XYZ file of C-alpha atoms in Angstrom:
161
model
C 0.000 0.000 0.000
C 1.111 3.542 -0.673
C 3.013 4.996 2.263
C 3.872 1.590 3.763
C 7.451 2.446 4.678
C 7.917 -0.600 6.902
C 6.684 -2.894 4.135
C 8.895 -1.208 1.554
C 12.121 -1.627 3.489
C 12.605 -5.407 3.034
C 11.736 -5.050 -0.643
C 14.293 -2.293 -1.151
C 16.918 -4.259 0.772
C 16.281 -7.298 -1.418
C 16.432 -5.212 -4.597
C 19.717 -3.682 -3.467
C 21.201 -7.087 -2.684
C 20.221 -8.398 -6.116
C 21.646 -5.335 -7.855
C 24.926 -5.556 -5.944
C 25.223 -9.227 -6.966
C 24.194 -8.836 -10.601
C 25.301 -5.325 -11.570
C 28.092 -4.674 -9.087
C 28.532 -2.117 -6.331
C 29.411 0.776 -8.662
C 26.680 0.418 -11.287
C 24.286 3.387 -11.603
C 21.288 1.116 -10.960
C 22.882 -0.137 -7.756
C 23.587 3.442 -6.664
C 19.934 4.356 -7.213
C 18.903 1.468 -4.971
C 21.432 2.486 -2.293
C 20.118 6.042 -2.422
C 16.479 4.921 -2.321
C 17.049 2.715 0.708
C 18.834 5.599 2.457
C 15.939 7.941 1.712
C 13.444 5.358 2.963
C 15.337 4.948 6.228
C 15.435 8.729 6.578
C 11.673 8.912 6.023
C 11.221 6.237 8.702
C 13.314 8.304 11.126
C 16.326 5.969 11.058
C 18.800 8.775 10.403
C 21.812 6.816 11.648
C 20.921 3.962 9.288
C 20.392 6.316 6.358
C 23.692 8.167 6.645
C 26.126 5.407 5.584
C 23.934 4.544 2.598
C 23.627 8.132 1.393
C 27.376 8.621 1.932
C 28.153 5.465 -0.042
C 25.935 6.578 -2.917
C 27.580 9.997 -2.978
C 31.159 8.713 -2.725
C 30.732 6.201 -5.532
C 28.921 8.790 -7.691
C 31.874 11.166 -7.229
C 34.371 8.425 -8.082
C 32.534 7.088 -11.128
C 30.784 10.139 -12.563
C 32.564 13.136 -11.099
C 31.537 15.797 -8.603
C 29.525 17.828 -11.122
C 27.402 15.057 -12.673
C 23.645 15.577 -12.137
C 23.320 12.288 -10.216
C 26.208 13.284 -7.960
C 24.592 16.656 -7.305
C 21.332 14.901 -6.411
C 23.191 12.599 -4.017
C 24.963 15.594 -2.476
C 21.629 17.309 -1.867
C 20.174 14.151 -0.343
C 23.036 13.695 2.109
C 23.078 17.403 2.992
C 19.342 17.287 3.718
C 19.882 14.299 6.022
C 22.708 16.131 7.803
C 20.370 19.106 8.287
C 17.795 16.802 9.820
C 20.496 15.372 12.104
C 21.397 18.883 13.274
C 24.773 18.930 11.524
C 24.004 22.276 9.932
C 27.533 23.482 9.176
C 28.453 20.282 7.357
C 25.183 20.393 5.420
C 25.769 24.032 4.522
C 29.233 23.349 3.099
C 27.880 20.530 0.961
C 24.911 22.498 -0.328
C 26.941 25.592 -1.167
C 29.196 23.597 -3.466
C 26.352 21.586 -4.960
C 24.242 24.654 -5.664
C 27.078 26.490 -7.398
C 27.867 23.418 -9.520
C 24.200 22.785 -10.354
C 23.680 26.368 -11.469
C 26.734 26.185 -13.696
C 26.208 22.685 -15.099
C 22.414 22.405 -15.239
C 21.259 26.018 -15.268
C 19.267 28.038 -12.763
C 15.866 26.696 -13.834
C 16.708 22.987 -13.917
C 14.577 20.905 -11.564
C 17.563 19.611 -9.594
C 19.080 23.078 -9.248
C 15.770 24.374 -7.886
C 15.541 21.508 -5.390
C 19.113 22.047 -4.170
C 18.349 25.768 -3.824
C 15.229 24.923 -1.812
C 17.241 22.599 0.433
C 19.806 25.370 0.962
C 17.011 27.830 1.804
C 15.463 25.340 4.225
C 18.858 24.947 5.859
C 19.296 28.730 6.114
C 15.906 28.866 7.814
C 17.008 26.129 10.244
C 20.108 28.211 10.994
C 17.890 31.130 12.000
C 18.215 33.228 8.867
C 14.480 33.816 8.438
C 12.112 32.686 5.728
C 13.029 35.086 2.915
C 15.280 32.642 1.050
C 12.753 29.833 1.507
C 9.913 32.020 0.211
C 12.038 32.968 -2.806
C 12.876 29.304 -3.452
C 9.201 28.348 -3.271
C 8.291 31.164 -5.668
C 10.910 29.901 -8.137
C 9.660 26.302 -7.791
C 6.097 27.495 -8.422
C 7.150 29.489 -11.491
C 9.162 26.677 -13.072
C 7.610 23.432 -11.839
C 4.114 24.676 -11.024
C 2.276 25.088 -7.729
C 1.052 21.473 -7.631
C 4.435 19.847 -8.190
C 5.354 17.634 -5.187
C 8.615 19.513 -4.564
C 6.844 22.875 -4.690
C 4.246 21.668 -2.233
C 6.874 20.129 0.058
C 8.729 23.409 0.489
C 5.622 25.614 0.439
C 4.279 23.608 3.376
C 7.302 24.692 5.393
C 6.105 28.291 5.104
C 2.566 27.509 6.231
């Protein structure tokens, strides 16, 4: 059933195991599964369990695709968002600053992933006590480019409510 995080976990673990065995640990499909399992654990509140998976996905992305590849930038944003949730704001900020600059240069300011990294950076700035201005601006940009009903727009707009 939709939203069954507990039920999804064994399925994602099995899929990851199969991909590691058949595709290898560094294959893009395996990295997607590693990332997805990390995000699931984060959604379940298992932040300590999510961190090594998101770090592994990011490290292998950097090694195999380079620091500026779109998938690497996505993985950087995912790990930085987890670090924010864990209260490791300075570490998250350093990661997001580099990822945002690279995404703007490589993908362009209006690319979906650039907008999401910018929203994560704005959410982090808000968590650091810098007010809601950057978050409001990020939401406005998401609305303009992705539309007001896009899941990412709604996710960050809800933080302003």
